[in-house]
Short mmCIF file of C-alpha atoms in Angstrom, two decimals:
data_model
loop_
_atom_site.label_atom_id
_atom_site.label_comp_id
_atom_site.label_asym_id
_atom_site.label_seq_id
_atom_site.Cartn_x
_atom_site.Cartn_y
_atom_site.Cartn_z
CA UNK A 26 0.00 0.00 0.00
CA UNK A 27 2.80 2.60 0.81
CA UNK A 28 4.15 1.63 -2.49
CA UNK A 29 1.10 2.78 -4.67
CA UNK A 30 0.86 5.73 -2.12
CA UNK A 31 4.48 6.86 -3.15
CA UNK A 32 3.54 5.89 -6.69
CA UNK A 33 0.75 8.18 -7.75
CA UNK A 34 -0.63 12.18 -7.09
CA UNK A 35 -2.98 11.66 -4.39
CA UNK A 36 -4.53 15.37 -5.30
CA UNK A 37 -4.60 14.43 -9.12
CA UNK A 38 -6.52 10.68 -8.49
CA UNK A 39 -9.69 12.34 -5.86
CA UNK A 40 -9.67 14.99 -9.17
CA UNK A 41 -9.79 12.12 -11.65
CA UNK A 42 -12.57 10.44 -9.63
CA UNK A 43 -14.48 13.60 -8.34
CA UNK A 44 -14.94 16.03 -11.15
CA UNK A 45 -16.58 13.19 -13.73
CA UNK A 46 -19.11 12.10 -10.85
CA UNK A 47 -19.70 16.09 -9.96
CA UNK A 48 -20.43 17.01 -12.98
CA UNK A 49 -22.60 13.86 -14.39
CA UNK A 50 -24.77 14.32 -11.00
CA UNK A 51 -25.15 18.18 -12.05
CA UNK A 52 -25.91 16.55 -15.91
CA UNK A 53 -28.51 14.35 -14.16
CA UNK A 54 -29.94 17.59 -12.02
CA UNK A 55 -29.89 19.31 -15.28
CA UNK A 56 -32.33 17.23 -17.29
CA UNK A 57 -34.46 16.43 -15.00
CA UNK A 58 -35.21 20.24 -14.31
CA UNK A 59 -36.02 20.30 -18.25
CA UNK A 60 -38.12 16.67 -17.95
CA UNK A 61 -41.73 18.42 -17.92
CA UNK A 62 -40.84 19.75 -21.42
CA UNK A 63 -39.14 17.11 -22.94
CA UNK A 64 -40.91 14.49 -25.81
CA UNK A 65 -40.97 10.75 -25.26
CA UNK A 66 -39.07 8.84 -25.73
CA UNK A 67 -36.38 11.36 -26.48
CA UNK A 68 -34.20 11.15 -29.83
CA UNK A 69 -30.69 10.19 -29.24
CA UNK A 70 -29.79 10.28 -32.73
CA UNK A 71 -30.46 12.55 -36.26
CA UNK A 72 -30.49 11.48 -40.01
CA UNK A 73 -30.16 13.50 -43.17
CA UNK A 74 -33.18 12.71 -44.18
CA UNK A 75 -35.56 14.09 -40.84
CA UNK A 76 -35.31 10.43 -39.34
CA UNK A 77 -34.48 9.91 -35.24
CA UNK A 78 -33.46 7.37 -33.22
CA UNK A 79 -34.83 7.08 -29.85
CA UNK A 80 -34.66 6.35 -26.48
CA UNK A 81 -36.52 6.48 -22.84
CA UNK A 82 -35.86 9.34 -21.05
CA UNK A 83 -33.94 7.49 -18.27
CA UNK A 84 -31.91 5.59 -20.21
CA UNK A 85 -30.83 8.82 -22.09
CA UNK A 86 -29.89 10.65 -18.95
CA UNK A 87 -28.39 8.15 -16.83
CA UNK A 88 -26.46 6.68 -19.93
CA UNK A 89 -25.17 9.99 -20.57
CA UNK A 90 -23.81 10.04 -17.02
CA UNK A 91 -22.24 7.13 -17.08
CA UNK A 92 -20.79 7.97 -20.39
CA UNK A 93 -19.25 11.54 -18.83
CA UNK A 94 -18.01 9.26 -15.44
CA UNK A 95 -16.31 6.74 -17.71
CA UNK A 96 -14.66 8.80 -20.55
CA UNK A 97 -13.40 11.52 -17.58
CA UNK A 98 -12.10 8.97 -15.61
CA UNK A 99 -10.75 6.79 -18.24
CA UNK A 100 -8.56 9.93 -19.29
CA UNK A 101 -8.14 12.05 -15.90
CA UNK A 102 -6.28 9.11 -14.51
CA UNK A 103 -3.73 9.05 -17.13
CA UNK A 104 -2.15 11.78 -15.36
CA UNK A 105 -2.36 10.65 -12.19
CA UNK A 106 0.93 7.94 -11.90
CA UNK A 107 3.75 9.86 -10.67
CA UNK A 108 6.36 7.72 -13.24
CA UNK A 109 4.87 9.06 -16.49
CA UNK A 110 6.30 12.68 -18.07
CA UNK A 111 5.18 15.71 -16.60
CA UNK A 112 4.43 17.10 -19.57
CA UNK A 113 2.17 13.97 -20.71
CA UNK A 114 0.50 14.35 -17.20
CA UNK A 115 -0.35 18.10 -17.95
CA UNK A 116 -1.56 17.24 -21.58
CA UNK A 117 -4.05 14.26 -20.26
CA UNK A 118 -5.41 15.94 -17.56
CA UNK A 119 -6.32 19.49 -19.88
CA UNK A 120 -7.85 16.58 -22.37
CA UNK A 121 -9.86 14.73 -19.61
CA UNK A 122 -11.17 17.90 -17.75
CA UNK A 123 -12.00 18.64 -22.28
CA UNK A 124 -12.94 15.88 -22.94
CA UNK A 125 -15.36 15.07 -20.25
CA UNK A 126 -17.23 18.90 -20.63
CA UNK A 127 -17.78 18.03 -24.52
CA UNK A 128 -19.42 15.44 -23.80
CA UNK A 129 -21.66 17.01 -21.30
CA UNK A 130 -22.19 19.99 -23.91
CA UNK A 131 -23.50 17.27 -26.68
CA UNK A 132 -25.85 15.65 -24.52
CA UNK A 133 -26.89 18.96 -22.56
CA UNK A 134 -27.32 20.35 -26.76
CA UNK A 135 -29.55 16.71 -27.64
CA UNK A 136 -32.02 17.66 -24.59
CA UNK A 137 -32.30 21.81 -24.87
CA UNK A 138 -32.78 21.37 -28.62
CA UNK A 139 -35.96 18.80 -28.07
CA UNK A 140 -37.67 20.87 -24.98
CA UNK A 141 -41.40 21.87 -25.95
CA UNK A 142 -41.74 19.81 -28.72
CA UNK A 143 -44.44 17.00 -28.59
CA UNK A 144 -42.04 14.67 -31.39
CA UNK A 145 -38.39 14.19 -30.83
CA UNK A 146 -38.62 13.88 -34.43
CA UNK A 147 -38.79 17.93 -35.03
CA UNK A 148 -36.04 18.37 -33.06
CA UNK A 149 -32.79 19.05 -33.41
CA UNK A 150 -28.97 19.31 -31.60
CA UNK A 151 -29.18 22.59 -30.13
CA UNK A 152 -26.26 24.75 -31.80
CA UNK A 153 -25.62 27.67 -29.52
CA UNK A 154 -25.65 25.18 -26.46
CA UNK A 155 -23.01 22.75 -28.50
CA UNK A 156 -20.76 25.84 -29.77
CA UNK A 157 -20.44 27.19 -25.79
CA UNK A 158 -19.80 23.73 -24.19
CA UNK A 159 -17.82 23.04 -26.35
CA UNK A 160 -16.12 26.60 -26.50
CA UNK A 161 -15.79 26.36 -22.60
CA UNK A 162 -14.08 22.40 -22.86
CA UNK A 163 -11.16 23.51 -24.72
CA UNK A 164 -10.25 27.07 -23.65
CA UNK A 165 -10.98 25.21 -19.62
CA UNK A 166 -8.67 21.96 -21.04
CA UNK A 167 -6.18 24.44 -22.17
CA UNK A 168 -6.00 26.71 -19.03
CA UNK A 169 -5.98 22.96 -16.84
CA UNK A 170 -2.95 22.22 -18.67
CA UNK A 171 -1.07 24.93 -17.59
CA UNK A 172 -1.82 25.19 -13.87
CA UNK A 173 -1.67 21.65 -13.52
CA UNK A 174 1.12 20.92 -10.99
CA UNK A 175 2.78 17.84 -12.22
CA UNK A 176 6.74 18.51 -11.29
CA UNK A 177 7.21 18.58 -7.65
CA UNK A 178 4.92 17.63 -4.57
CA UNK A 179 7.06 19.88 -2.13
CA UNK A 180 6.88 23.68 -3.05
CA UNK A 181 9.13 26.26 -1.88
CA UNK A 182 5.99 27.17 0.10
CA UNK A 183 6.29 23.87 1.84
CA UNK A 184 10.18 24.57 2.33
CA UNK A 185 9.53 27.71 4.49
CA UNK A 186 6.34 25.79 6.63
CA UNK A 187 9.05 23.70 7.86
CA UNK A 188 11.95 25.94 8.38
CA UNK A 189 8.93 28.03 10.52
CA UNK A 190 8.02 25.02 12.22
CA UNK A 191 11.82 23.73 12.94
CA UNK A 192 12.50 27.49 13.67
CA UNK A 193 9.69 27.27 16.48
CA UNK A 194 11.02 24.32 17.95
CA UNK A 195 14.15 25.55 18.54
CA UNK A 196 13.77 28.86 19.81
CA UNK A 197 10.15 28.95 21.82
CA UNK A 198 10.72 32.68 21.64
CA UNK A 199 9.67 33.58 18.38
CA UNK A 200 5.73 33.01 19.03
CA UNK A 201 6.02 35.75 20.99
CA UNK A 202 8.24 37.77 18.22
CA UNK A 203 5.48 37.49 15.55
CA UNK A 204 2.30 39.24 15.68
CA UNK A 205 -0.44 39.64 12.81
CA UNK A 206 -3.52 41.90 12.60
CA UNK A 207 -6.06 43.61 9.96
CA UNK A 208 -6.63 47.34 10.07
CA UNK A 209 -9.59 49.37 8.57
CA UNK A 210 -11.78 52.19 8.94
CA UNK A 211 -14.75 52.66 10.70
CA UNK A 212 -18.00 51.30 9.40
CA UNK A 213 -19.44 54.60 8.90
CA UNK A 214 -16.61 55.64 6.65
CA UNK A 215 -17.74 51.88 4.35
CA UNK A 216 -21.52 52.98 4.93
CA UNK A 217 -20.49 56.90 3.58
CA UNK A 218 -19.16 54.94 0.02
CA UNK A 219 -22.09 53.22 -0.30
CA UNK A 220 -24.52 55.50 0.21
CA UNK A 221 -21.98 57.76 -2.00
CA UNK A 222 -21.38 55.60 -4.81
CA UNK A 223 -23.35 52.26 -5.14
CA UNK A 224 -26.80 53.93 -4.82
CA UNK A 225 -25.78 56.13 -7.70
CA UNK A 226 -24.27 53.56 -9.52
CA UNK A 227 -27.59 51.61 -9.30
CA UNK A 228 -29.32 54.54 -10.85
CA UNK A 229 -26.80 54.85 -13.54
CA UNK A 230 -26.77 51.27 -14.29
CA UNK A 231 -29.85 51.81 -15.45
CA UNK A 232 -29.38 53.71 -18.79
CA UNK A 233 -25.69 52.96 -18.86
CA UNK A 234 -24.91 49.26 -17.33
CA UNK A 235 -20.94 49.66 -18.26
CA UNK A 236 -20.60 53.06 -16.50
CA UNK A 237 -22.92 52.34 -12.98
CA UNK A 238 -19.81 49.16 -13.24
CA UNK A 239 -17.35 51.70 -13.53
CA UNK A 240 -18.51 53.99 -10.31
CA UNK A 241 -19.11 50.44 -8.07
CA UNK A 242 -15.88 49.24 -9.11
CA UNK A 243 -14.21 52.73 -7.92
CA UNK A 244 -15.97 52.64 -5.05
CA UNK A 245 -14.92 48.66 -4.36
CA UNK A 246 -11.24 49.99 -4.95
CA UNK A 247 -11.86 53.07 -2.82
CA UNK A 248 -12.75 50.84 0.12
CA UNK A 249 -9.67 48.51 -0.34
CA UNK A 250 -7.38 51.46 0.13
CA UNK A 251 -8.96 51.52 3.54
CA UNK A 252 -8.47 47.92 4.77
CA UNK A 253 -4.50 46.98 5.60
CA UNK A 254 -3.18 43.63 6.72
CA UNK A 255 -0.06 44.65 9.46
CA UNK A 256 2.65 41.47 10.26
CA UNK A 257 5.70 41.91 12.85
CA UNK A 258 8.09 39.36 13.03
CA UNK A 259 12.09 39.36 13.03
CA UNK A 260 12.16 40.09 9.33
CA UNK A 261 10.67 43.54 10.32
CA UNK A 262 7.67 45.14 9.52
CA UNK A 263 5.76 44.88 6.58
CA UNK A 264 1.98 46.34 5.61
CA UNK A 265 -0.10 45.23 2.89
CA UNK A 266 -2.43 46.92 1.67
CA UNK A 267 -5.75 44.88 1.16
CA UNK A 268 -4.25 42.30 2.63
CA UNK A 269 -2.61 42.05 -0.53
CA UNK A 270 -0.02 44.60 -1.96
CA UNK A 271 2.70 45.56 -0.39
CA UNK A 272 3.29 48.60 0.36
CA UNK A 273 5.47 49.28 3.40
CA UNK A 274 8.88 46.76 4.32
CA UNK A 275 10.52 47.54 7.24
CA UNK A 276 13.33 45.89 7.85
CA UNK A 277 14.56 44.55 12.15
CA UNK A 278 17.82 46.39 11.00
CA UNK A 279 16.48 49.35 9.81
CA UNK A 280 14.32 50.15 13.33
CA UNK A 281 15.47 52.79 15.59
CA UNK A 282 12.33 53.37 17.58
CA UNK A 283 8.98 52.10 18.45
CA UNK A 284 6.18 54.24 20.66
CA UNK A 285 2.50 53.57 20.72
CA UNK A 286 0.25 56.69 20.24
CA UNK A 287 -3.10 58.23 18.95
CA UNK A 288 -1.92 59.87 15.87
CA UNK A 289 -4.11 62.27 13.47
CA UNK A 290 -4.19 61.25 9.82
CA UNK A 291 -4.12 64.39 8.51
CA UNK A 292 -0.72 65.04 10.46
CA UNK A 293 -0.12 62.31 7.62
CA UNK A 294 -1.61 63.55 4.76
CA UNK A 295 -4.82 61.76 5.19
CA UNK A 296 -6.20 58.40 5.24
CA UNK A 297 -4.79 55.49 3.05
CA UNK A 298 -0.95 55.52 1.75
CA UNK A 299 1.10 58.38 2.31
CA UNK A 300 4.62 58.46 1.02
CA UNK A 301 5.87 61.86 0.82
CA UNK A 302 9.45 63.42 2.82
CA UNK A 303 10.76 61.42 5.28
CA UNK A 304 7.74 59.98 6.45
CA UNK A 305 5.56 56.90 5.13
CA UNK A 306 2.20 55.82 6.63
CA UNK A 307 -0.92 53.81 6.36
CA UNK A 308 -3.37 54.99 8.27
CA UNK A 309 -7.27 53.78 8.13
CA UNK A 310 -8.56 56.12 10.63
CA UNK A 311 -7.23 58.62 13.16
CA UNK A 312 -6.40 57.10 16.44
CA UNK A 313 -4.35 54.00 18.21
CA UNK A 314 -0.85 53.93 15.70
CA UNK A 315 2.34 52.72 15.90
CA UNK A 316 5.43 55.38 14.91
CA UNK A 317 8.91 53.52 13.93
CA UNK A 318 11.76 55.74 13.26
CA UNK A 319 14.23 54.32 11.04
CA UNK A 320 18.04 53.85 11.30
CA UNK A 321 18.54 56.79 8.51
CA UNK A 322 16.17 59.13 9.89
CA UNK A 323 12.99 58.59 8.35
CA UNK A 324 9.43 57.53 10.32
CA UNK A 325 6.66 55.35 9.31
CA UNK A 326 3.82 55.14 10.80
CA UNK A 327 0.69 52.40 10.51
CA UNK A 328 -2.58 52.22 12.07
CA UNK A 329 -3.13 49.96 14.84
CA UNK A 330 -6.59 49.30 15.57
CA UNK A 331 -7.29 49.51 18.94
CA UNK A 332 -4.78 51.03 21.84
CA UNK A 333 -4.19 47.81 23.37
CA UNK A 334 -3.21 45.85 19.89
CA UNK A 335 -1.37 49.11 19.27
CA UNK A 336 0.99 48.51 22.06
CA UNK A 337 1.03 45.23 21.37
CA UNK A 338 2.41 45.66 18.25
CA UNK A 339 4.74 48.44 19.64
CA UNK A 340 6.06 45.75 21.78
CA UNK A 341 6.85 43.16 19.47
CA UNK A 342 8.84 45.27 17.33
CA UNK A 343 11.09 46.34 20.19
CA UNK A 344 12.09 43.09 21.03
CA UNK A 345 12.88 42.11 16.99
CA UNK A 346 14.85 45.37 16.54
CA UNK A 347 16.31 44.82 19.90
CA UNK A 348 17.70 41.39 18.85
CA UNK A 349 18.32 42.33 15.20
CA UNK A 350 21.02 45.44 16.98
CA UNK A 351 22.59 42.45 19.10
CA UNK A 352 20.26 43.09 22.52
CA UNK A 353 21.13 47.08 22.22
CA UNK A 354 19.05 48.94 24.15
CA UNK A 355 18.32 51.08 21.08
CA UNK A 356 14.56 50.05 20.60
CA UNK A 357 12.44 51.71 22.77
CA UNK A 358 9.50 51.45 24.92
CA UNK A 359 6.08 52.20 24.44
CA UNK A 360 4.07 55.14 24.65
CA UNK A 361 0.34 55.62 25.75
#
């Protein structure tokens, strides 16, 4: 067993057995939603010359399935030994995740192009249905391809879990040197772009769909500006901003000084990102902050939600810049 285990991509094999099932069961869902409306016995098959074949209903649909569930799998698991190419393992799983949404599309087209007809033999394969399933199988197949990963099972992400977690177990100190926390602005300032924007973009929607868009999209970006993910560890500081752009990096080296404090934003330029002179900040509201001064003179300063994660945050910092100058007293306290 720990032979077959080591021989095959655990993640790949539950996707070559799980998305054929999925999406027969949602192919099964499908038709029987459009059952009331259907002819029967339903056509299966076209001629030339206006003639059908046909089949019961049931027979149609659950044959269908198990034709998706065997052609997906059949395929899908073709990429999921471990000893076969990677670049053969990327090419069969694109042409099962393909191959097994064509096949959906053709039977999905045979049933929407019989629905409110009383003889499956006026119907006809439903052409806008076929040309989109089958439109979505290959640019999908294509894109599956790509992000496939069939190289490596251990990712650098994986490499830096485990220095974190070997890093933990031999220093029990640097729990207490990390510290992680989300910033934003009050709820009234998020309630003050709605009722600013998205109402009006509602209205504009209206008689111009692409442009109310355009004003709720501003208004989503607005509103990210305001939200700020804040992480202290011994690398530093850093600040993203939505959680996601970076935006501040603060190296343990490069701290001088850390106080706690209610700070005004406009002492800052204002809400948001402010890089201008020697001073940087992020600041989602007035109120609790946290002021580093730098080795080289400058001063950055980030929100820091409430006065007590404030300080908290304060006090993390001094100890990282502490250790990063050698256990200098150089970091200092903080400030209420």
């Amino acid at each position: 067993m720990g032979k077959i285990r080591d021989s095959v991509d655990a993640r790949a094999l539950r996707f070559a057995v799980g998305f054929p099932v999925v999406l027969a069961a949602a192919f099964v869902f499908s038709a029987f939603l459009l059952r009331a409306d259907l002819p029967d016995p339903v056509a299966i098959s076209w001629t030339a010359d206006g003639g059908a074949s046909f089949a019961p209903f049931g027979a149609y649909t659950w044959g269908g399935a198990l034709l998706i569930i065997a052609a997906g799998c059949l395929v899908l698991s073709q990429a999921v030994p471990l000893s076969r190419p990677t670049v053969m393992r990327r090419i069969m799983m694109g042409a099962g995740l393909s191959l097994s949404l064509f096949i959906t599309a053709v039977l999905a087209a045979g049933l929407v192009g019989q629905t409110g007809l009383s003889d499956a033999r006026e119907s006809h394969v439903d052409m806008i249905v076929l040309a989109v399933g089958s439109g979505a199988a290959l640019s999908l197949g294509v894109i599956m391809g790509f992000v496939f990963k069939a190289d490596s099972q251990w990712s650098p992400e994986d490499d830096q879990a485990l220095e974190l977690a070997l890093a933990r177990e031999l220093d029990p100190e640097l729990t207490k040197d990390t510290y992680r926390l989300w910033v934003h602005a009050r709820s009234s300032v998020f309630v003050m772009i709605a009722v600013a924007s998205l109402f009006p973009a509602a209205l504009i929607a209206v008689a111009l769909p692409w442009l109310g868009a355009l004003v709720a999209a501003v208004a989503a970006v607005a509103a990210g500006f305001l939200f700020a993910r804040v992480k202290a560890d011994r690398r530093g500081l850093r600040v993203l901003l939505a959680g996601v752009l970076p935006i501040l990096d603060v190296p343990a080296a490069a701290i001088s000084t850390v106080s706690a404090a209610d700070v005004r934003a406009a002492d800052y330029g204002g809400w948001g990102y402010r890089n201008h002179g020697s001073t940087a900040a992020m600041l989602v509201t007035s109120g609790p902050a946290v002021v580093v001064r730098k080795t080289d003179g400058r001063n950055v300063a980030v929100s820091g939600g409430s006065a007590a994660t404030a300080a908290r945050l304060a006090d993390v910092l001094t100890r990282v810049a502490a250790r990063a100058h050698g256990g200098a007293s150089g970091a200092g306290g903080t400030e209420s």
